[in-house]
Short mmCIF file of C-alpha atoms in Angstrom, two decimals:
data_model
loop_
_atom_site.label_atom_id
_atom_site.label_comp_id
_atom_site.label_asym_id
_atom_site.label_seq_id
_atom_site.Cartn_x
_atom_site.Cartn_y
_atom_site.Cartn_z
CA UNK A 1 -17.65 7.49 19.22
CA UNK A 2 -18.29 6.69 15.60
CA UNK A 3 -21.96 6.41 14.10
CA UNK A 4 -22.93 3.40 13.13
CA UNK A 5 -25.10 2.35 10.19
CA UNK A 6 -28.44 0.05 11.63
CA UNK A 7 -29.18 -3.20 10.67
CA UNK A 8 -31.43 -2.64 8.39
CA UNK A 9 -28.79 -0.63 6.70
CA UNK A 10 -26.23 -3.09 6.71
CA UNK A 11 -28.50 -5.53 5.42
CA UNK A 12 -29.24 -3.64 2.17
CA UNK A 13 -25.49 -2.65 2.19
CA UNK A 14 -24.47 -6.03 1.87
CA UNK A 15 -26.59 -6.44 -1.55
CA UNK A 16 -24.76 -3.20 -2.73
CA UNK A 17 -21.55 -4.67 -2.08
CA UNK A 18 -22.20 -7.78 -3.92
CA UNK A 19 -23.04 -6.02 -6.70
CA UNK A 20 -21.79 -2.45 -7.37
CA UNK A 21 -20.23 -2.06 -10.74
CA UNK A 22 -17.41 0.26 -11.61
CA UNK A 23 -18.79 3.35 -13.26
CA UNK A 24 -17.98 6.56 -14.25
CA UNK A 25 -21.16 7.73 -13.25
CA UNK A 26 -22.43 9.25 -9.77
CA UNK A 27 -23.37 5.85 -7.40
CA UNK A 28 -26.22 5.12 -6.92
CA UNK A 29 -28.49 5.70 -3.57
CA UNK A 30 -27.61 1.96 -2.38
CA UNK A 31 -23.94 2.67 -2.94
CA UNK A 32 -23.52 5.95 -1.64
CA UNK A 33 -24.62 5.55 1.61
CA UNK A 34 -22.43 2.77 1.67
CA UNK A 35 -19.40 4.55 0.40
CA UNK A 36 -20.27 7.32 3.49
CA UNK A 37 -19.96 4.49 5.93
CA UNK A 38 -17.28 2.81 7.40
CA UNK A 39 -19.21 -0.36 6.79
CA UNK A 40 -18.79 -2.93 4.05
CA UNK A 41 -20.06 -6.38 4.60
CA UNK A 42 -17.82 -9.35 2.94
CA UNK A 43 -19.33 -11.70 0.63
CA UNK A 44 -18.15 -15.12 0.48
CA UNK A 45 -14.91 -16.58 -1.56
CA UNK A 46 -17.45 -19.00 -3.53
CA UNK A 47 -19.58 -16.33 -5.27
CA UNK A 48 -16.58 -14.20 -6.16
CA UNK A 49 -15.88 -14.01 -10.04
CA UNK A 50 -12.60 -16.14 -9.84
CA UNK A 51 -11.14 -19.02 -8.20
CA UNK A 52 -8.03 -18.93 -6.19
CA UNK A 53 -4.77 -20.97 -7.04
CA UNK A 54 -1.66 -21.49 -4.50
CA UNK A 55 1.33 -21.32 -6.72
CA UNK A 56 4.42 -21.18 -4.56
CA UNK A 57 4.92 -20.59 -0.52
CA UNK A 58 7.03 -18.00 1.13
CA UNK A 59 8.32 -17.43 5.00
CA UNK A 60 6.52 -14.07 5.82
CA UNK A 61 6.13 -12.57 2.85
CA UNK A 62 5.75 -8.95 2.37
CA UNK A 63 5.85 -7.21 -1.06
CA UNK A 64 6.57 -8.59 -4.92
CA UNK A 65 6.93 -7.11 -8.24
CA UNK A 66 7.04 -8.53 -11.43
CA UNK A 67 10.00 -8.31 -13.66
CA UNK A 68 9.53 -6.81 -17.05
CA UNK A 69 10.13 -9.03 -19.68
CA UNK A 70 10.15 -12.41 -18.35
CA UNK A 71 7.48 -14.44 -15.98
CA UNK A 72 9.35 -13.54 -13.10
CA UNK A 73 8.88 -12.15 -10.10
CA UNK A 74 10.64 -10.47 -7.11
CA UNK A 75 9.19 -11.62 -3.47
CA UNK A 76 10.56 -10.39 -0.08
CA UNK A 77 10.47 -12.32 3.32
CA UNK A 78 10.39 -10.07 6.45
CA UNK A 79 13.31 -12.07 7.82
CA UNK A 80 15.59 -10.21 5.45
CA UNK A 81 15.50 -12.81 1.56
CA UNK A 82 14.97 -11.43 -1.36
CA UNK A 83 13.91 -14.47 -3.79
CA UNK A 84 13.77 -14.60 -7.27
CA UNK A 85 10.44 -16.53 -8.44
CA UNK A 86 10.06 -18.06 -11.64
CA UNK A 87 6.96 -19.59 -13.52
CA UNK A 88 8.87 -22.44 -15.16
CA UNK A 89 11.57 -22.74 -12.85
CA UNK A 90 13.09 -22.63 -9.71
CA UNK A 91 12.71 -20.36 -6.75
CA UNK A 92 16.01 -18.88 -6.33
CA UNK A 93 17.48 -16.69 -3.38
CA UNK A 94 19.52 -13.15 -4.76
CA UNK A 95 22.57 -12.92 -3.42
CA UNK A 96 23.86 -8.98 -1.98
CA UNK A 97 20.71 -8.43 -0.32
CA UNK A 98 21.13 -6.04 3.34
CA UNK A 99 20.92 -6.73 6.72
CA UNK A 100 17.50 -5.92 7.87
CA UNK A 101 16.34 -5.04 11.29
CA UNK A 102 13.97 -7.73 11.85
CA UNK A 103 11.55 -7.46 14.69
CA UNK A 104 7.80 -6.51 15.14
CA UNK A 105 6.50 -4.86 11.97
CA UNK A 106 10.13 -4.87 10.67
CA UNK A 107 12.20 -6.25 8.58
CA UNK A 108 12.45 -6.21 4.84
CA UNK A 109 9.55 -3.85 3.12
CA UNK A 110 9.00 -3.15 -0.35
CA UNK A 111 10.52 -4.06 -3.74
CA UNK A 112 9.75 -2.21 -7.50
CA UNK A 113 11.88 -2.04 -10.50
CA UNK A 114 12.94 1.11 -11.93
CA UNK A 115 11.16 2.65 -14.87
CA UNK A 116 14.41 2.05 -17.03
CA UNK A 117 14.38 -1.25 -15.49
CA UNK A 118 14.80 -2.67 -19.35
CA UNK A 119 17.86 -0.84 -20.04
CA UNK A 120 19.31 -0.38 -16.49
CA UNK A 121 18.05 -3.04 -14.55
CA UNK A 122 17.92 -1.38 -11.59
CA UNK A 123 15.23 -2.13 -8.47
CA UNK A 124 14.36 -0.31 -5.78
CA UNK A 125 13.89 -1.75 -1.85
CA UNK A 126 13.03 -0.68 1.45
CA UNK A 127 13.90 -2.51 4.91
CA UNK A 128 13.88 -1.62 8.71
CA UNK A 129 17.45 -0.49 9.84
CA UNK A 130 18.67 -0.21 13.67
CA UNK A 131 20.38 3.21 14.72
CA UNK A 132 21.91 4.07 18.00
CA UNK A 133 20.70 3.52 21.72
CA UNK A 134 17.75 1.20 20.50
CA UNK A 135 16.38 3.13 17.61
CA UNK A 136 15.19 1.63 14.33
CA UNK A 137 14.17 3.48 10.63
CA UNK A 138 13.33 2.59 7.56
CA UNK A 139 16.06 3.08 4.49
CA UNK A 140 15.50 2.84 0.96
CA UNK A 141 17.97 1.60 -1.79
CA UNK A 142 18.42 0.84 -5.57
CA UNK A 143 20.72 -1.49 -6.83
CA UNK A 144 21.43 -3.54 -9.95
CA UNK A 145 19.34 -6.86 -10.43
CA UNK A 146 21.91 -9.04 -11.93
CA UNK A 147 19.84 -12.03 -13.12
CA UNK A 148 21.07 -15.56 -14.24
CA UNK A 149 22.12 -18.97 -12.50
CA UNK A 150 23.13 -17.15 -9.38
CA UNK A 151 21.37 -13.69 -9.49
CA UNK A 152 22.34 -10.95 -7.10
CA UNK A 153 22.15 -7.42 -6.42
CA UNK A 154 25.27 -5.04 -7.63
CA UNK A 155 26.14 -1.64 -6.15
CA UNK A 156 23.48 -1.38 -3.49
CA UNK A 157 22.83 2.33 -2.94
CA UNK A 158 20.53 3.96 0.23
CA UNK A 159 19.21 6.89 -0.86
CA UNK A 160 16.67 7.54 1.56
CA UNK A 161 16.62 6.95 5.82
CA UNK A 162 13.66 8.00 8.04
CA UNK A 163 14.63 10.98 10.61
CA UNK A 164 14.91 10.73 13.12
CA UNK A 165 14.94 7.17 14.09
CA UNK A 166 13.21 6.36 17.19
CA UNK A 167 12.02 3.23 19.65
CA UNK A 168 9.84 1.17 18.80
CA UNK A 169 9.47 -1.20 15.59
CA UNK A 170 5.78 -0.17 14.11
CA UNK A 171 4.55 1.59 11.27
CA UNK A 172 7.67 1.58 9.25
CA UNK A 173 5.02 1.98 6.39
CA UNK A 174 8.51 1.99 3.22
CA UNK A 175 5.93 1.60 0.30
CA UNK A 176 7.37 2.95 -2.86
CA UNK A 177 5.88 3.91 -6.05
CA UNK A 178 7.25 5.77 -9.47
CA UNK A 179 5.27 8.19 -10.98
CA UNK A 180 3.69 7.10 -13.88
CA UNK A 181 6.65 9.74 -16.15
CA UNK A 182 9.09 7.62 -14.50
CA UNK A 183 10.12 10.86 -13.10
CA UNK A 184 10.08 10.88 -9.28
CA UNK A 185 9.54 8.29 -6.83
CA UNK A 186 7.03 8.44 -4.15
CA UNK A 187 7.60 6.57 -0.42
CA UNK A 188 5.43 6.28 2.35
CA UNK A 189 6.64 6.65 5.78
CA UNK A 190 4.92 5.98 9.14
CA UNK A 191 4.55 7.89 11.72
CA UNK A 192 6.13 4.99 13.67
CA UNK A 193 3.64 4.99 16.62
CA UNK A 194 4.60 8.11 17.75
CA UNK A 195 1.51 10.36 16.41
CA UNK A 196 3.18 13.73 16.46
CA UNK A 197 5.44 13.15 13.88
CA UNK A 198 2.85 13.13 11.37
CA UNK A 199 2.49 17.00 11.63
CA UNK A 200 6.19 17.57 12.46
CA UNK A 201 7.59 19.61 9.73
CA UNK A 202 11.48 18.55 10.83
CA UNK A 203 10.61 14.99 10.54
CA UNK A 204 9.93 12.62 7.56
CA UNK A 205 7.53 10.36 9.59
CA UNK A 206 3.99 10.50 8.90
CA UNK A 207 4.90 11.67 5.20
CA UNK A 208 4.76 10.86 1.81
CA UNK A 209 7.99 11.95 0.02
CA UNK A 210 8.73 12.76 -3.23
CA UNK A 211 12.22 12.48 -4.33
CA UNK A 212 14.46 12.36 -7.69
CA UNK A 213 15.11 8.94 -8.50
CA UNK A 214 18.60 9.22 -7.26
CA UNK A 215 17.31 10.16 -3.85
CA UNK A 216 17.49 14.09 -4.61
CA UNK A 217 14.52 16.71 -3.94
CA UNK A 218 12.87 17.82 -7.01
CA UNK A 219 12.80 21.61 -7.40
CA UNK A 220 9.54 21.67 -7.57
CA UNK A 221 8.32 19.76 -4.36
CA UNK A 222 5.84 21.95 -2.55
CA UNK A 223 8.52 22.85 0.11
CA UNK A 224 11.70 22.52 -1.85
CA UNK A 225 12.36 26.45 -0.23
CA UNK A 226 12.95 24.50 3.17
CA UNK A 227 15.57 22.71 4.84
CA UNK A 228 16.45 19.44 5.69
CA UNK A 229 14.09 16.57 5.53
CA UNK A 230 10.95 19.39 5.06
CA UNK A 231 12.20 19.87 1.46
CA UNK A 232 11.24 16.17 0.53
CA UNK A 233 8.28 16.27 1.91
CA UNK A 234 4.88 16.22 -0.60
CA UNK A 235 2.01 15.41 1.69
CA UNK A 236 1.72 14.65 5.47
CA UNK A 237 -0.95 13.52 8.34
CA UNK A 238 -0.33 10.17 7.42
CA UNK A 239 -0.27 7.37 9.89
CA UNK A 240 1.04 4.09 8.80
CA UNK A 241 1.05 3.85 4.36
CA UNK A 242 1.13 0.40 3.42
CA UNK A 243 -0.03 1.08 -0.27
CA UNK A 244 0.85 4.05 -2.87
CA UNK A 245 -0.58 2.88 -6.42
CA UNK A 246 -0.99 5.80 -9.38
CA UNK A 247 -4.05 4.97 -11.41
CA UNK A 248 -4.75 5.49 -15.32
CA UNK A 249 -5.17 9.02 -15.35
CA UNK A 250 -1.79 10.09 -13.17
CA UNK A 251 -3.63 10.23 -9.84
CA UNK A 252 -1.88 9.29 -6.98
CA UNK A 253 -3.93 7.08 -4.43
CA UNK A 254 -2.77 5.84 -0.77
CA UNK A 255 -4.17 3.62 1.98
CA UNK A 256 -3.16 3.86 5.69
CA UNK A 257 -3.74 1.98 8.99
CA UNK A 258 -5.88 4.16 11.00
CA UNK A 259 -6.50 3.38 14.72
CA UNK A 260 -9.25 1.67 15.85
CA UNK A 261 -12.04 1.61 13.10
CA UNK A 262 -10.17 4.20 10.84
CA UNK A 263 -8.32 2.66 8.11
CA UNK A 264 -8.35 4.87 4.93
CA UNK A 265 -7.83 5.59 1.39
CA UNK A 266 -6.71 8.76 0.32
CA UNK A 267 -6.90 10.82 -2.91
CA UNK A 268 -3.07 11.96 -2.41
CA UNK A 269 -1.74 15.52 -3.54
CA UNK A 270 0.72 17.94 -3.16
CA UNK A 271 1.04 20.05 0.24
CA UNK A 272 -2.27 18.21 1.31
CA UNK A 273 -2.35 17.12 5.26
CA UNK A 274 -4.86 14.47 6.21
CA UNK A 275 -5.15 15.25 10.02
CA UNK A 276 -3.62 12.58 11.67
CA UNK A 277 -3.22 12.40 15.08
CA UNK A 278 -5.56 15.79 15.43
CA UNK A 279 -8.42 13.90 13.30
CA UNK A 280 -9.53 10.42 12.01
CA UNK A 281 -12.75 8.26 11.69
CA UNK A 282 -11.26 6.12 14.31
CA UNK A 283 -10.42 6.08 17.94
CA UNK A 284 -7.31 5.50 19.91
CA UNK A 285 -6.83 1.88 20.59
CA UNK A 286 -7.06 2.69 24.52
CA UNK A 287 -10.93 3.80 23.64
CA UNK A 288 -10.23 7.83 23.75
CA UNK A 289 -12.23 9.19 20.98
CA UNK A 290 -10.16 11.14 18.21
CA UNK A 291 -12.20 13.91 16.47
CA UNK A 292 -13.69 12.97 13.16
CA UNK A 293 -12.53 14.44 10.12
CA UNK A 294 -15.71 16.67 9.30
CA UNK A 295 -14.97 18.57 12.99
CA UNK A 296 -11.69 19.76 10.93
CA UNK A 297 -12.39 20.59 7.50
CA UNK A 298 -9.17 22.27 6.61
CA UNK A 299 -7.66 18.81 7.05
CA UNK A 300 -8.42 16.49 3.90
CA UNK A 301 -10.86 14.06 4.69
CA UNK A 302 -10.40 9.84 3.11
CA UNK A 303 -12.17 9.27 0.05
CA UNK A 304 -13.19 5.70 1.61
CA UNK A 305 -13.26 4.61 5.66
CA UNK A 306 -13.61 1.51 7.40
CA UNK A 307 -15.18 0.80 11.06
CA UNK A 308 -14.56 -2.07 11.62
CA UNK A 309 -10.56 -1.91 10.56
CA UNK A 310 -9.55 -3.76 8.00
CA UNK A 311 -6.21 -3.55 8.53
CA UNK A 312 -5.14 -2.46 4.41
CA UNK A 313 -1.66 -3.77 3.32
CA UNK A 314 -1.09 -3.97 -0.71
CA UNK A 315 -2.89 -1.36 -3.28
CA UNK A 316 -2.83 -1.45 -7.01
CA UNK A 317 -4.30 0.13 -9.80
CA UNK A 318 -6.40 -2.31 -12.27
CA UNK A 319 -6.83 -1.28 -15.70
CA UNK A 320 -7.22 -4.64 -17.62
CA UNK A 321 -9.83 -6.44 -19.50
CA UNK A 322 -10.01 -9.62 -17.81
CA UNK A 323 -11.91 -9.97 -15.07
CA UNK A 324 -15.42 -8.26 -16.55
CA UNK A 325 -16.39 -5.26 -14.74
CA UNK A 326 -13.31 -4.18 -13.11
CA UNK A 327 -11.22 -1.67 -15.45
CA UNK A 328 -10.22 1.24 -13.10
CA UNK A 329 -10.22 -0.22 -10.16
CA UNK A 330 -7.98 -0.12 -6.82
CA UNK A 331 -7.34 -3.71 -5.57
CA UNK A 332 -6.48 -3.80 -1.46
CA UNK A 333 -5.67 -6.52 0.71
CA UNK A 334 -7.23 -7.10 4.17
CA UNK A 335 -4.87 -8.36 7.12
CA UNK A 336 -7.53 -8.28 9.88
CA UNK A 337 -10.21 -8.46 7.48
CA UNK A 338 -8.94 -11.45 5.68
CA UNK A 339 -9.81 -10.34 2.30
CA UNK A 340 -9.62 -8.65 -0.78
CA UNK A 341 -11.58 -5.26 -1.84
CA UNK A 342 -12.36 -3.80 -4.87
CA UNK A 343 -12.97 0.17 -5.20
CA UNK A 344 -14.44 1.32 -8.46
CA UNK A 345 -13.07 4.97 -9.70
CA UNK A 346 -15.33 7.37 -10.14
CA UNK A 347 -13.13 10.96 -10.85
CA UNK A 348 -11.86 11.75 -7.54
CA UNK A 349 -13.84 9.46 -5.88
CA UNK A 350 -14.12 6.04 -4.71
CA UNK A 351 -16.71 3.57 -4.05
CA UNK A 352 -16.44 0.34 -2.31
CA UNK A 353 -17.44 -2.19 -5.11
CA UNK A 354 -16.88 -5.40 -3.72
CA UNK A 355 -15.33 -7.32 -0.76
CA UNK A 356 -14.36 -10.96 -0.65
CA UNK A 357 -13.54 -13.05 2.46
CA UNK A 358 -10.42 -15.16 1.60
CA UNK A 359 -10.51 -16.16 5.41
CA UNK A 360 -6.48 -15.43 5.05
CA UNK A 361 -4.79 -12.46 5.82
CA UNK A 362 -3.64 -10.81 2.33
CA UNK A 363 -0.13 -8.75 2.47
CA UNK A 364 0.01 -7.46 -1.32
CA UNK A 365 -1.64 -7.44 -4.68
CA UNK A 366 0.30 -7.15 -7.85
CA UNK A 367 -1.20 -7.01 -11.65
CA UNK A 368 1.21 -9.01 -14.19
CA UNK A 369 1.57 -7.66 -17.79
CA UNK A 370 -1.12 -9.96 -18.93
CA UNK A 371 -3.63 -8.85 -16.99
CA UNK A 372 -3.77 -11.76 -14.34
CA UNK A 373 -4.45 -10.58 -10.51
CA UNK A 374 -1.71 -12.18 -8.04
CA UNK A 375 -1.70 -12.20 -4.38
CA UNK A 376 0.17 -12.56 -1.50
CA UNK A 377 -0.69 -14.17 1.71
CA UNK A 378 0.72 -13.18 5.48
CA UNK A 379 2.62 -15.37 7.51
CA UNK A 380 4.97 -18.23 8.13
CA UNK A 381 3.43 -20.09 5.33
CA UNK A 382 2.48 -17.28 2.71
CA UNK A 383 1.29 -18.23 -0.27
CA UNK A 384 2.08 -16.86 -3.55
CA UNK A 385 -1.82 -17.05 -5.02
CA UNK A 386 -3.50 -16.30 -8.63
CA UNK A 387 -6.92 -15.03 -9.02
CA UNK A 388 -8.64 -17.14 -12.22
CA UNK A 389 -11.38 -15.53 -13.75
CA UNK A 390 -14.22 -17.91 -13.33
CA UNK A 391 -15.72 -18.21 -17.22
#
């Protein structure tokens, strides 16, 4: 069983959650014990900083990027569209997109443009596939953004396939994010509710990967000496990613799905395994009690821990001027928790700076060129939201 902060603790929690500023100085008293908690009480939507404004709808949406140059964006529905969303024009579907596996937590995933994206115009996606004798895995794939009237995707590539597939269709996790060199490119992969895969050294699942950006293993990666799927491999322990974002300074920062009261963020890096399914600040969902992290010390430990879940799905890195107070900051959506939370940096740590109740399941959070905070809601009727700084 986890420890739980008393009332009286949660009470003067809540005031340091409304309030907590980002800092690179050590947090205070207030904040700290907060931080050490898996608590963090929302505050309401009205006394957040900004105002929310719907600006298009989607059918399940899951991940967006914007697209350099132009006030565009790429949007993917679970179903298996890709759609092409414009500011001052219309919503457009791109034509060459994949078949998806769509089912459960399946479907299409995750969709970033390449670092050359100006001169190459090349994107990278992710989507649930179906193997043999009822399995399922998540690929990934780059391919040419050809945009115009009609756009569509040219010479669609994979370049990456969980192994082994397996049953099931959970915790596909098929976040992707470049390194800030434009060098290598980082995915997430679940440990699709199998747990032992996450400590598996023959398996991908449970991972984060770092690969070449044509789907090659770096020389360098920690166990490049390996075979096989181990070579790729740059951290593991992971249970189900569903945000890699790289902040200012080149570190590399993940949240994950725990089980029951253990969602996470993690200060990622190389050879590093975060414990899962040996430890976790949660329990298994059938109420047997999983060891915490400090009973395993050689396993690294979150930087940041929820009880109750959250359920974490989107994670960005914000280092603009224009919502006061918030320059190097991580930005996470809530599914379960309906919300959006701020975490101030601090070094290599993390504190939880503020948490809004949007009363809406949020899927991702994106940061346009200009600075502006967009959001995208779960579900049948997503919305396609911006966050307006209040003046």
């Amino acid at each position: 069983m986890k420890n739980l902060p008393s009332l009286t603790l949660i009470a003067a929690l809540a005031v340091a959650a409304c309030s907590a500023p980002a800092t690179t100085e050590a947090a205070p008293a207030d904040t700290a014990k907060l931080d050490a908690s898996g608590e963090q009480p929302a505050t309401p939507l009205a006394d957040a900083p900004f105002t929310v404004k719907e600006i298009a709808s989607f059918d399940e949406p899951w991940a967006m990027t914007f697209v350099p140059g132009t006030r565009a964006a790429l949007i993917t529905e679970k179903s298996g569209k890709l759609k092409f969303w414009q500011e001052n024009g219309p919503t457009q579907d791109v034509a060459g997109v994949p078949a998806v596996a769509y089912g459960g937590q399946g479907g299409f995933g995750d969709v970033i443009v390449a670092p050359d994206f100006a001169t190459s115009g090349t994107i990278y996606l992710s989507w649930a596939e179906a193997g043999s004798g009822g399995t399922f895995g998540a690929v990934v794939a780059r391919a040419k953004l050809v945009q115009g009237a009609a756009p569509r995707l040219d010479g669609l590539q994979i370049i990456w396939k969980q192994d082994p597939k397996v049953p099931g269709r959970g915790h596909y996790s098929h976040r992707l994010a470049f390194s800030p060199d434009g060098k290598y490119l980082f995915i997430g992969s679940g440990e699709r509710q199998k747990f032992d895969p996450a400590q598996d050294m023959k398996a991908n699942l449970g991972k984060i990967l770092r690969l070449n950006p044509d789907g090659s293993i770096p020389a360098d990666n920690p166990f490049a000496d390996q075979d096989g799927v181990t070579a790729q491999i740059w951290s593991l322990g992971h249970r189900n990613i569903l945000g890699l974002a790289f902040d200012g300074t080149g570190k590399l920062w993940n949240q994950e799905m725990g089980p029951k009261g253990g969602d996470e963020v993690n200060l990622v890096e190389a050879k590093a395994n975060y414990g899962y399914p040996i430890v976790s600040n949660g329990d298994h969902y059938d109420g047997k009690d999983i060891p915490d992290h400090p009973t395993r010390p050689e396993f690294a430990a979150p930087k940041l821990w929820w009880n109750p879940s959250v359920s974490p799905a989107g994670l960005v890195w914000y280092g603009g001027d224009l919502y006061p107070g918030w320059k190097n900051s991580l930005l996470m959506g809530a599914l379960s928790g309906e919300g959006l939370i701020r975490m101030a940096i601090d070094g290599d740590k993390l504190h939880k700076s503020d948490r809004w109740d949007f009363g809406r399941r949020i899927r991702e959070v994106e940061v346009r060129d200009d600075g502006s905070i967009w959001l995208l809601t779960d579900g049948e009727d997503g919305k396609l939201v911006k966050l307006v700084p209040k003046r």
